[in-house]
Tab-separated table of C-alpha atoms in Angstrom:
chain	number	residue	atom	x	y	z
A	7	MET	CA	0.000	0.000	0.000
A	8	LYS	CA	2.791	2.382	0.899
A	9	PHE	CA	4.559	1.376	-2.334
A	10	SER	CA	1.387	2.132	-4.353
A	11	VAL	CA	1.026	5.605	-2.794
A	12	ALA	CA	4.666	6.348	-3.437
A	13	ALA	CA	4.368	5.176	-7.029
A	14	ASN	CA	1.307	7.375	-7.584
A	15	MET	CA	3.107	10.393	-6.156
A	16	HIS	CA	6.089	9.652	-8.350
A	17	ARG	CA	3.869	9.471	-11.454
A	18	ARG	CA	2.115	12.725	-10.550
A	19	LEU	CA	5.454	14.455	-9.991
A	20	HIS	CA	6.677	13.151	-13.347
A	21	VAL	CA	3.537	14.424	-15.110
A	22	LEU	CA	3.833	17.808	-13.372
A	23	THR	CA	7.497	18.070	-14.355
A	24	GLU	CA	6.701	17.252	-17.986
A	25	SER	CA	3.900	19.833	-17.967
A	26	LEU	CA	6.219	22.498	-16.604
A	27	ASN	CA	8.915	21.567	-19.104
A	28	MET	CA	6.413	21.837	-21.965
A	29	LYS	CA	5.307	25.294	-20.780
A	30	VAL	CA	8.922	26.458	-20.504
A	31	LEU	CA	9.710	25.002	-23.928
A	32	SER	CA	6.595	26.575	-25.430
A	33	GLY	CA	7.499	29.953	-23.938
A	34	LEU	CA	11.068	29.636	-25.206
A	35	ILE	CA	9.854	28.772	-28.715
A	36	SER	CA	7.491	31.767	-28.689
A	37	SER	CA	10.303	34.074	-27.569
A	38	LEU	CA	12.660	32.756	-30.228
A	39	THR	CA	9.959	33.112	-32.900
A	40	LEU	CA	9.296	36.726	-31.881
A	41	LEU	CA	13.023	37.483	-31.829
A	42	SER	CA	13.399	35.931	-35.277
A	43	LEU	CA	10.541	38.047	-36.648
A	44	ASN	CA	12.068	41.174	-35.137
A	45	VAL	CA	15.465	40.384	-36.666
A	46	VAL	CA	13.889	39.757	-40.067
A	47	GLY	CA	11.929	43.001	-39.818
A	48	LEU	CA	15.045	44.920	-38.797
A	49	SER	CA	17.018	43.395	-41.651
A	50	GLN	CA	14.333	44.428	-44.116
A	51	VAL	CA	14.294	48.001	-42.792
A	52	GLN	CA	18.090	48.205	-42.904
A	53	ALA	CA	18.103	46.833	-46.435
A	54	GLN	CA	15.531	49.439	-47.479
A	55	GLU	CA	17.496	52.246	-45.855
A	56	GLN	CA	20.690	51.156	-47.582
A	57	GLU	CA	19.147	51.157	-51.051
A	58	GLY	CA	20.480	53.762	-53.428
A	59	PHE	CA	20.694	54.629	-57.080
A	60	THR	CA	21.259	51.760	-59.455
A	61	PHE	CA	24.574	51.957	-61.335
A	62	GLN	CA	24.050	54.286	-64.296
A	63	LYS	CA	25.690	57.049	-66.296
A	64	VAL	CA	24.133	60.502	-66.323
A	65	PRO	CA	24.719	63.455	-68.685
A	66	VAL	CA	27.282	66.120	-67.772
A	67	THR	CA	27.698	69.455	-69.582
A	68	LEU	CA	30.960	71.440	-69.343
A	69	LEU	CA	31.391	75.182	-69.891
A	70	GLY	CA	34.482	77.306	-69.220
A	71	ASN	CA	38.017	78.116	-70.361
A	72	GLY	CA	39.587	75.643	-67.926
A	73	CYS	CA	37.466	72.553	-68.497
A	74	PRO	CA	39.625	69.524	-69.296
A	75	ARG	CA	39.577	68.135	-72.795
A	76	GLY	CA	37.529	65.044	-73.382
A	77	THR	CA	34.082	63.980	-72.307
A	78	ALA	CA	33.035	64.211	-68.683
A	79	GLU	CA	30.754	61.559	-67.261
A	80	GLY	CA	28.496	61.417	-64.248
A	81	ILE	CA	28.223	58.001	-62.635
A	82	LEU	CA	25.530	57.171	-60.095
A	83	ASN	CA	26.164	54.203	-57.865
A	84	GLY	CA	24.467	53.610	-54.517
A	85	ASP	CA	24.528	56.871	-52.560
A	86	THR	CA	27.228	58.603	-54.647
A	87	LEU	CA	27.307	60.716	-57.801
A	88	SER	CA	30.853	60.844	-59.211
A	89	ILE	CA	32.036	63.242	-61.927
A	90	THR	CA	34.848	61.686	-63.934
A	91	PHE	CA	37.379	63.630	-65.999
A	92	SER	CA	40.990	64.750	-65.777
A	93	GLU	CA	42.468	67.436	-63.529
A	94	PHE	CA	41.586	71.112	-63.727
A	95	GLU	CA	44.494	73.578	-63.322
A	96	ALA	CA	45.551	77.242	-63.378
A	97	LEU	CA	49.257	77.984	-63.940
A	98	ALA	CA	50.871	81.455	-63.963
A	99	SER	CA	54.417	82.644	-64.647
A	100	PRO	CA	55.527	86.175	-63.629
A	101	PRO	CA	54.020	88.695	-63.824
A	102	LYS	CA	50.752	87.106	-64.929
A	103	VAL	CA	47.475	86.459	-63.140
A	104	VAL	CA	45.676	83.472	-64.640
A	105	SER	CA	42.085	82.453	-63.927
A	106	LYS	CA	40.520	79.244	-65.191
A	107	SER	CA	36.862	78.361	-64.857
A	108	CYS	CA	34.878	75.194	-65.363
A	109	ASN	CA	31.130	74.947	-64.799
A	110	LEU	CA	29.455	71.545	-64.616
A	111	ARG	CA	25.780	70.738	-65.046
A	112	ILE	CA	24.692	67.227	-64.096
A	113	GLY	CA	21.291	65.728	-64.844
A	114	LEU	CA	19.817	63.664	-62.010
A	115	ASN	CA	16.602	61.634	-62.088
A	116	VAL	CA	15.299	60.505	-58.694
A	117	PRO	CA	13.052	57.398	-58.949
A	118	SER	CA	9.622	57.451	-57.333
A	119	GLY	CA	9.211	56.023	-53.859
A	120	PHE	CA	12.165	57.769	-52.239
A	121	ASN	CA	13.284	60.913	-50.463
A	122	VAL	CA	16.784	61.954	-51.486
A	123	GLN	CA	18.906	64.584	-49.778
A	124	PRO	CA	22.376	65.687	-50.932
A	125	ILE	CA	24.642	65.827	-47.882
A	126	ASN	CA	28.160	66.697	-49.043
A	127	VAL	CA	30.550	67.337	-51.937
A	128	LYS	CA	34.167	66.142	-51.896
A	129	TYR	CA	37.089	67.388	-53.977
A	130	MET	CA	40.844	67.703	-53.491
A	131	GLY	CA	43.891	69.191	-55.140
A	132	PHE	CA	47.343	70.747	-54.914
A	133	ALA	CA	48.746	74.281	-54.757
A	134	ASP	CA	52.321	75.530	-55.125
A	135	VAL	CA	52.738	79.222	-54.352
A	136	PRO	CA	56.184	80.902	-54.484
A	137	GLN	CA	57.079	83.895	-52.322
A	138	ALA	CA	54.987	86.979	-53.233
A	139	GLY	CA	52.426	84.859	-55.075
A	140	SER	CA	48.942	83.635	-54.121
A	141	ALA	CA	46.234	81.316	-55.359
A	142	ASP	CA	42.467	81.076	-54.896
A	143	LEU	CA	39.927	78.285	-55.103
A	144	ASN	CA	36.297	79.333	-55.559
A	145	VAL	CA	33.487	76.775	-55.779
A	146	LYS	CA	29.730	77.258	-55.932
A	147	ILE	CA	27.274	74.381	-55.674
A	148	LEU	CA	23.929	74.835	-57.389
A	149	PHE	CA	20.603	73.011	-57.537
A	150	GLN	CA	17.977	73.890	-60.146
A	151	GLY	CA	19.964	77.015	-61.000
A	152	GLN	CA	20.107	78.357	-57.429
A	153	GLU	CA	23.217	78.466	-55.253
A	154	VAL	CA	23.043	75.977	-52.388
A	155	PRO	CA	24.077	77.080	-48.866
A	156	THR	CA	26.926	75.082	-47.334
A	157	SER	CA	27.762	74.278	-43.727
A	158	ASN	CA	31.474	74.997	-44.232
A	159	ASN	CA	33.562	77.071	-46.623
A	160	PRO	CA	33.885	75.536	-50.106
A	161	ASN	CA	36.619	78.054	-51.025
A	162	ALA	CA	40.260	78.501	-50.069
A	163	THR	CA	43.101	81.035	-50.402
A	164	PHE	CA	46.698	79.816	-50.547
A	165	LYS	CA	49.324	82.252	-49.330
A	166	PRO	CA	52.987	82.657	-50.308
A	167	ALA	CA	55.216	79.634	-49.596
A	168	PHE	CA	52.280	77.194	-49.503
A	169	SER	CA	53.152	73.977	-51.322
A	170	ASP	CA	50.985	71.007	-50.410
A	171	VAL	CA	47.868	69.002	-51.159
A	172	TRP	CA	44.490	70.205	-49.921
A	173	SER	CA	41.046	68.603	-49.618
A	174	LYS	CA	37.469	69.728	-49.155
A	175	ASP	CA	34.485	67.896	-47.694
A	176	VAL	CA	31.696	70.465	-47.969
A	177	GLY	CA	28.373	69.922	-46.232
A	178	ILE	CA	25.316	70.865	-48.282
A	179	THR	CA	22.327	72.588	-46.689
A	180	LEU	CA	19.527	71.568	-49.021
A	181	GLY	CA	16.020	70.281	-48.427
A	182	THR	CA	14.886	66.800	-49.342
A	183	ILE	CA	14.078	65.947	-52.955
A	184	ASN	CA	10.621	64.433	-52.506
A	185	ALA	CA	9.972	61.734	-55.081
A	186	CYS	CA	7.541	59.724	-52.966
A	187	LYS	CA	4.732	59.772	-55.534
A	188	ASN	CA	6.439	60.691	-58.792
A	189	PRO	CA	10.007	60.648	-60.146
A	190	VAL	CA	11.818	63.993	-60.053
A	191	SER	CA	14.208	65.316	-62.707
A	192	SER	CA	16.748	67.848	-61.441
A	193	ILE	CA	19.984	69.600	-62.381
A	194	PHE	CA	23.006	69.873	-60.105
A	195	GLY	CA	25.697	72.421	-60.849
A	196	ILE	CA	29.271	72.958	-59.686
A	197	ASN	CA	30.983	76.217	-60.712
A	198	SER	CA	34.731	76.293	-60.113
A	199	ILE	CA	37.260	79.094	-60.586
A	200	LEU	CA	40.991	78.663	-59.999
A	201	THR	CA	43.177	81.787	-59.851
A	202	ALA	CA	46.974	81.749	-59.855
A	203	ARG	CA	48.854	85.030	-59.188
A	204	ALA	CA	52.512	85.372	-60.130
A	205	LYS	CA	53.104	89.105	-59.737
A	206	GLY	CA	56.401	89.659	-57.968
A	207	ILE	CA	57.430	86.014	-57.691
A	208	PRO	CA	61.031	85.051	-58.540
A	209	VAL	CA	61.875	84.687	-62.216
A	210	GLY	CA	61.734	81.116	-63.429
A	211	GLN	CA	59.080	80.053	-60.926
A	212	GLU	CA	55.336	79.534	-61.387
A	213	THR	CA	52.233	79.713	-59.250
A	214	GLN	CA	49.936	76.763	-59.712
A	215	ILE	CA	46.687	75.499	-58.277
A	216	ARG	CA	44.666	72.519	-59.409
A	217	ILE	CA	41.799	70.216	-58.550
A	218	ASP	CA	43.133	66.673	-58.725
A	219	THR	CA	41.335	63.451	-59.416
A	220	ILE	CA	40.279	61.107	-56.628
A	221	ASP	CA	41.342	57.534	-57.293
A	222	THR	CA	38.312	55.232	-57.386
A	223	THR	CA	37.369	51.896	-58.903
A	224	ILE	CA	35.375	53.676	-61.628
A	225	GLY	CA	38.295	55.838	-62.793
A	226	PRO	CA	39.549	59.407	-62.214
A	227	VAL	CA	36.916	61.376	-60.281
A	228	LEU	CA	37.069	65.147	-59.817
A	229	PHE	CA	33.955	65.655	-57.667
A	230	GLN	CA	31.857	63.309	-55.531
A	231	ILE	CA	28.368	64.156	-54.277
A	232	LYS	CA	26.970	62.014	-51.463
A	233	PHE	CA	23.251	61.510	-50.847
A	234	ASP	CA	21.101	60.375	-47.953
A	235	PHE	CA	18.726	57.981	-49.684
A	236	ASN	CA	15.580	57.009	-47.730
A	237	PRO	CA	12.418	55.146	-48.715
A	238	CYS	CA	9.143	56.998	-48.172
């Protein structure tokens, strides 16, 4: 009789333990399922946020006495618009002052379903200024024909005895291009003037300033425009 009672208690304890284990296992499975769904959802959102322009070439128009020879190209890839062509330079021997200009116009089509915001423009170069000389870099960034405000100075002045590379990473203060319902066609512009002054510099020397190419996998790039590319 005592053995029978003990056996019954043992069976009940076993059943209770199995029931508890099943509840714990069920709760664990539910938690893991929810976590998996959250991870999948997060991955989808991140993937959407990381989408950008498909790789494509866009038209670029050049105008100015300093534009490099050859055809410039605009290449869209992901969140970057790259302008490819050779270097742009102003070179002056004494006593000259030489200014070179090159104005770019880039066609950009934003596909529907996205908000796109330009965030910065990058360019770099070199200046070599002898004693008594000087050199200036002047850049204007335009959108739809209007100058775009910047968060830092896109220009630079190089004083006598400067001889080094320089670089610019200019923040753009521009509203979002809203293409949520319909695609948007727009025109970006970059106006550049390089001025080299050689008045009073030693004979046989030259003042030079140039915008150099940035080495990339797509070739020599003079300007890069970065975008924040978000789905609606």
